């Protein structure tokens, strides 16, 4: 069954005004001349769900916070995030009925801490996977986050004529491939766990082989020194 992510509204708060843009119709068209703020509006939606958005100086200078009404899977969420300041790396989750604060979560949490990405992926029913990789010759993993998944939802205007879901971004290559496989059922969490085990065993094997070669070289050197 498909999982849905839908923006219903975005409220933009400045020092002097509060404006709400609604997207609750079957389709929404955002039109206007160049410089009218179309891309900025979409970037603010990305900012509201915890993404790293490219915000213009005008937005950073005048917008205080954004509040997004979003349906994630079967859950209706209200997400509020400031534009700058000490709390700009956190998102408040508000109750849709009472607007009372439920949780405040980091956009990037430390290992073992629950982040906004975890909440959004859980609501979508999307697995929080770790991609097996190698770093400095050792087995390691890359986390899949909601921000990675959002790249399949929103393509920036500058990339419309040159990229397909970031296919030119080498740093996104592994995440892009695994996300596609997970979305279309081409892999599963069980398969990925086996891949992580294979990655770890391969690293352990290489380490053991290197140690064996070093020991053999040491013994050979000892033997030669005794025979001289």
Short mmCIF file of C-alpha atoms in Angstrom, two decimals:
data_model
loop_
_atom_site.label_atom_id
_atom_site.label_comp_id
_atom_site.label_asym_id
_atom_site.label_seq_id
_atom_site.Cartn_x
_atom_site.Cartn_y
_atom_site.Cartn_z
CA UNK A 1 0.00 0.00 0.00
CA UNK A 2 1.31 3.46 -0.92
CA UNK A 3 2.24 5.89 1.84
CA UNK A 4 1.23 9.50 1.46
CA UNK A 5 2.92 12.76 2.36
CA UNK A 6 0.72 15.79 1.80
CA UNK A 7 1.05 19.42 2.80
CA UNK A 8 -2.28 20.99 3.72
CA UNK A 9 -1.13 24.48 4.67
CA UNK A 10 1.88 26.61 5.50
CA UNK A 11 1.73 29.60 7.84
CA UNK A 12 4.56 32.09 7.48
CA UNK A 13 5.12 34.44 10.43
CA UNK A 14 7.08 37.69 10.17
CA UNK A 15 7.55 40.49 12.69
CA UNK A 16 4.48 42.29 11.38
CA UNK A 17 2.19 39.69 9.80
CA UNK A 18 1.09 36.06 9.60
CA UNK A 19 0.06 34.60 6.25
CA UNK A 20 -1.34 31.13 5.58
CA UNK A 21 -1.02 29.40 2.21
CA UNK A 22 -3.38 26.46 1.69
CA UNK A 23 -2.73 23.34 -0.39
CA UNK A 24 -5.77 21.27 0.61
CA UNK A 25 -7.34 21.03 -2.86
CA UNK A 26 -6.73 18.04 -5.16
CA UNK A 27 -4.07 20.07 -7.00
CA UNK A 28 -2.32 23.37 -6.30
CA UNK A 29 -0.57 25.54 -8.87
CA UNK A 30 1.88 28.17 -7.65
CA UNK A 31 2.43 30.82 -10.31
CA UNK A 32 3.95 34.26 -10.54
CA UNK A 33 6.75 36.24 -12.16
CA UNK A 34 10.42 35.62 -11.49
CA UNK A 35 11.36 36.74 -8.00
CA UNK A 36 7.82 36.53 -6.64
CA UNK A 37 8.82 33.92 -4.06
CA UNK A 38 7.60 30.64 -5.57
CA UNK A 39 10.80 28.75 -4.83
CA UNK A 40 11.07 30.38 -1.41
CA UNK A 41 7.62 29.06 -0.51
CA UNK A 42 8.62 25.52 -1.48
CA UNK A 43 11.90 25.87 0.39
CA UNK A 44 9.98 26.89 3.51
CA UNK A 45 7.95 23.68 3.23
CA UNK A 46 11.23 21.75 3.08
CA UNK A 47 12.51 23.73 6.07
CA UNK A 48 9.38 22.88 8.07
CA UNK A 49 9.92 19.13 7.73
CA UNK A 50 13.52 19.37 8.92
CA UNK A 51 15.35 19.74 5.63
CA UNK A 52 18.33 21.94 4.86
CA UNK A 53 16.65 24.56 2.72
CA UNK A 54 18.27 27.26 0.61
CA UNK A 55 16.63 30.36 2.09
CA UNK A 56 17.06 33.77 0.50
CA UNK A 57 18.40 36.74 2.47
CA UNK A 58 14.91 38.27 2.38
CA UNK A 59 13.45 35.18 4.04
CA UNK A 60 16.19 35.05 6.66
CA UNK A 61 15.82 38.76 7.41
CA UNK A 62 12.05 38.93 7.66
CA UNK A 63 10.52 35.50 8.34
CA UNK A 64 10.51 34.47 12.00
CA UNK A 65 9.01 30.98 11.76
CA UNK A 66 6.93 28.62 9.65
CA UNK A 67 4.15 26.27 10.68
CA UNK A 68 3.19 23.42 8.36
CA UNK A 69 0.05 21.31 8.49
CA UNK A 70 1.07 17.95 7.04
CA UNK A 71 -0.49 14.52 6.59
CA UNK A 72 2.24 11.91 6.97
CA UNK A 73 0.94 8.43 6.24
CA UNK A 74 -2.26 8.35 8.29
CA UNK A 75 -1.17 11.00 10.80
CA UNK A 76 -2.02 14.69 10.74
CA UNK A 77 0.89 16.70 12.14
CA UNK A 78 1.57 20.37 12.81
CA UNK A 79 5.26 21.17 12.50
CA UNK A 80 6.74 24.49 13.59
CA UNK A 81 10.30 25.65 13.01
CA UNK A 82 12.07 28.97 13.41
CA UNK A 83 14.22 30.35 10.61
CA UNK A 84 17.28 31.34 12.61
CA UNK A 85 18.55 31.41 16.17
CA UNK A 86 19.38 28.79 18.76
CA UNK A 87 16.24 26.72 18.08
CA UNK A 88 16.45 26.65 14.29
CA UNK A 89 17.83 23.10 14.42
CA UNK A 90 14.71 21.88 16.23
CA UNK A 91 11.11 21.33 15.16
CA UNK A 92 8.08 21.55 17.44
CA UNK A 93 5.31 19.00 16.87
CA UNK A 94 1.94 20.47 17.89
CA UNK A 95 -1.40 18.78 18.47
CA UNK A 96 -3.60 19.42 15.38
CA UNK A 97 -6.70 20.00 17.52
CA UNK A 98 -5.41 22.03 20.46
CA UNK A 99 -2.13 23.36 19.00
CA UNK A 100 -0.45 22.38 22.25
CA UNK A 101 3.19 21.37 22.13
CA UNK A 102 3.65 17.59 22.02
CA UNK A 103 7.34 17.15 21.25
CA UNK A 104 10.41 19.15 20.32
CA UNK A 105 12.83 17.13 18.20
CA UNK A 106 16.21 17.83 16.65
CA UNK A 107 16.53 17.82 12.88
CA UNK A 108 19.77 15.87 13.35
CA UNK A 109 19.93 13.82 16.53
CA UNK A 110 22.92 12.15 18.09
CA UNK A 111 23.26 8.36 17.91
CA UNK A 112 20.59 6.76 20.10
CA UNK A 113 18.41 9.88 20.25
CA UNK A 114 15.04 10.14 18.54
CA UNK A 115 14.91 12.78 15.82
CA UNK A 116 12.23 14.36 13.66
CA UNK A 117 13.36 12.06 10.83
CA UNK A 118 12.56 9.01 12.99
CA UNK A 119 9.04 10.29 13.69
CA UNK A 120 8.31 11.07 10.04
CA UNK A 121 9.68 7.76 8.74
CA UNK A 122 7.68 5.86 11.38
CA UNK A 123 4.51 7.70 10.34
CA UNK A 124 5.15 6.73 6.72
CA UNK A 125 5.86 3.15 7.69
CA UNK A 126 9.27 3.48 6.05
CA UNK A 127 12.18 1.51 7.54
CA UNK A 128 15.00 3.41 9.24
CA UNK A 129 17.80 1.57 7.52
CA UNK A 130 21.58 1.76 7.66
CA UNK A 131 23.46 1.25 4.40
CA UNK A 132 26.60 -0.90 4.65
CA UNK A 133 29.73 0.90 3.52
CA UNK A 134 33.43 1.07 4.28
CA UNK A 135 35.24 3.96 5.96
CA UNK A 136 39.02 3.99 6.38
CA UNK A 137 39.12 0.26 5.67
CA UNK A 138 36.55 -0.56 8.35
CA UNK A 139 32.93 -1.63 8.07
CA UNK A 140 30.58 1.31 8.63
CA UNK A 141 27.02 2.36 7.88
CA UNK A 142 25.18 5.35 6.40
CA UNK A 143 21.84 6.30 7.94
CA UNK A 144 18.83 6.75 5.68
CA UNK A 145 16.82 9.78 6.83
CA UNK A 146 13.58 11.50 5.92
CA UNK A 147 15.64 14.26 4.31
CA UNK A 148 17.07 11.70 1.88
CA UNK A 149 13.58 10.40 1.11
CA UNK A 150 12.30 13.95 0.56
CA UNK A 151 14.61 14.27 -2.44
CA UNK A 152 12.18 11.94 -4.22
CA UNK A 153 9.38 14.40 -3.37
CA UNK A 154 10.87 17.79 -4.18
CA UNK A 155 13.29 18.65 -7.00
CA UNK A 156 14.75 22.14 -6.80
CA UNK A 157 14.24 24.47 -9.76
CA UNK A 158 17.97 24.62 -10.51
CA UNK A 159 18.00 20.83 -11.02
CA UNK A 160 14.89 20.48 -13.20
CA UNK A 161 16.81 20.31 -16.48
CA UNK A 162 19.89 18.43 -15.35
CA UNK A 163 19.19 15.89 -12.58
CA UNK A 164 16.79 13.07 -11.79
CA UNK A 165 16.51 12.80 -8.01
CA UNK A 166 20.10 13.89 -7.50
CA UNK A 167 21.67 11.32 -9.82
CA UNK A 168 24.66 13.65 -10.35
CA UNK A 169 25.31 13.94 -6.62
CA UNK A 170 28.00 11.38 -5.80
CA UNK A 171 27.47 11.85 -2.05
CA UNK A 172 23.83 10.77 -2.49
CA UNK A 173 24.52 7.82 -4.80
CA UNK A 174 24.26 4.99 -2.27
CA UNK A 175 21.25 6.44 -0.44
CA UNK A 176 19.46 7.12 -3.73
CA UNK A 177 19.84 3.52 -4.90
CA UNK A 178 18.74 1.93 -1.62
CA UNK A 179 15.78 4.30 -1.23
CA UNK A 180 14.56 3.31 -4.70
CA UNK A 181 14.91 -0.38 -3.88
CA UNK A 182 13.04 0.00 -0.58
CA UNK A 183 10.23 2.06 -2.11
CA UNK A 184 9.58 -0.46 -4.87
CA UNK A 185 10.08 -3.61 -2.80
CA UNK A 186 13.34 -4.59 -4.52
CA UNK A 187 15.02 -5.11 -1.14
CA UNK A 188 13.91 -5.59 2.46
CA UNK A 189 15.22 -4.87 5.94
CA UNK A 190 16.17 -8.55 6.29
CA UNK A 191 18.26 -8.43 3.10
CA UNK A 192 19.95 -5.22 4.22
CA UNK A 193 20.82 -6.78 7.58
CA UNK A 194 22.49 -9.65 5.72
CA UNK A 195 24.38 -7.13 3.59
CA UNK A 196 25.62 -5.38 6.73
CA UNK A 197 26.77 -8.73 8.15
CA UNK A 198 28.59 -9.57 4.90
CA UNK A 199 30.24 -6.13 4.98
CA UNK A 200 31.43 -6.68 8.55
CA UNK A 201 32.67 -10.21 7.82
CA UNK A 202 34.52 -8.98 4.72
CA UNK A 203 36.23 -6.31 6.79
CA UNK A 204 37.14 -8.85 9.49
CA UNK A 205 38.52 -11.22 6.84
CA UNK A 206 40.70 -8.51 5.31
CA UNK A 207 42.01 -7.60 8.76
CA UNK A 208 42.82 -11.24 9.53
CA UNK A 209 44.56 -11.66 6.16
CA UNK A 210 46.65 -8.55 6.79
CA UNK A 211 47.62 -9.81 10.25
CA UNK A 212 48.54 -13.20 8.80
CA UNK A 213 50.72 -11.55 6.16
CA UNK A 214 52.46 -9.44 8.80
CA UNK A 215 53.13 -12.48 11.00
CA UNK A 216 54.44 -14.47 8.03
CA UNK A 217 56.73 -11.58 7.06
CA UNK A 218 57.99 -11.30 10.65
CA UNK A 219 58.71 -15.04 10.92
CA UNK A 220 60.43 -15.02 7.55
CA UNK A 221 62.63 -12.12 8.66
CA UNK A 222 63.48 -13.96 11.91
CA UNK A 223 64.37 -17.14 10.00
CA UNK A 224 66.68 -15.26 7.63
CA UNK A 225 68.46 -13.49 10.49
CA UNK A 226 69.15 -16.84 12.20
CA UNK A 227 70.53 -18.45 9.08
CA UNK A 228 72.96 -15.65 8.33
#
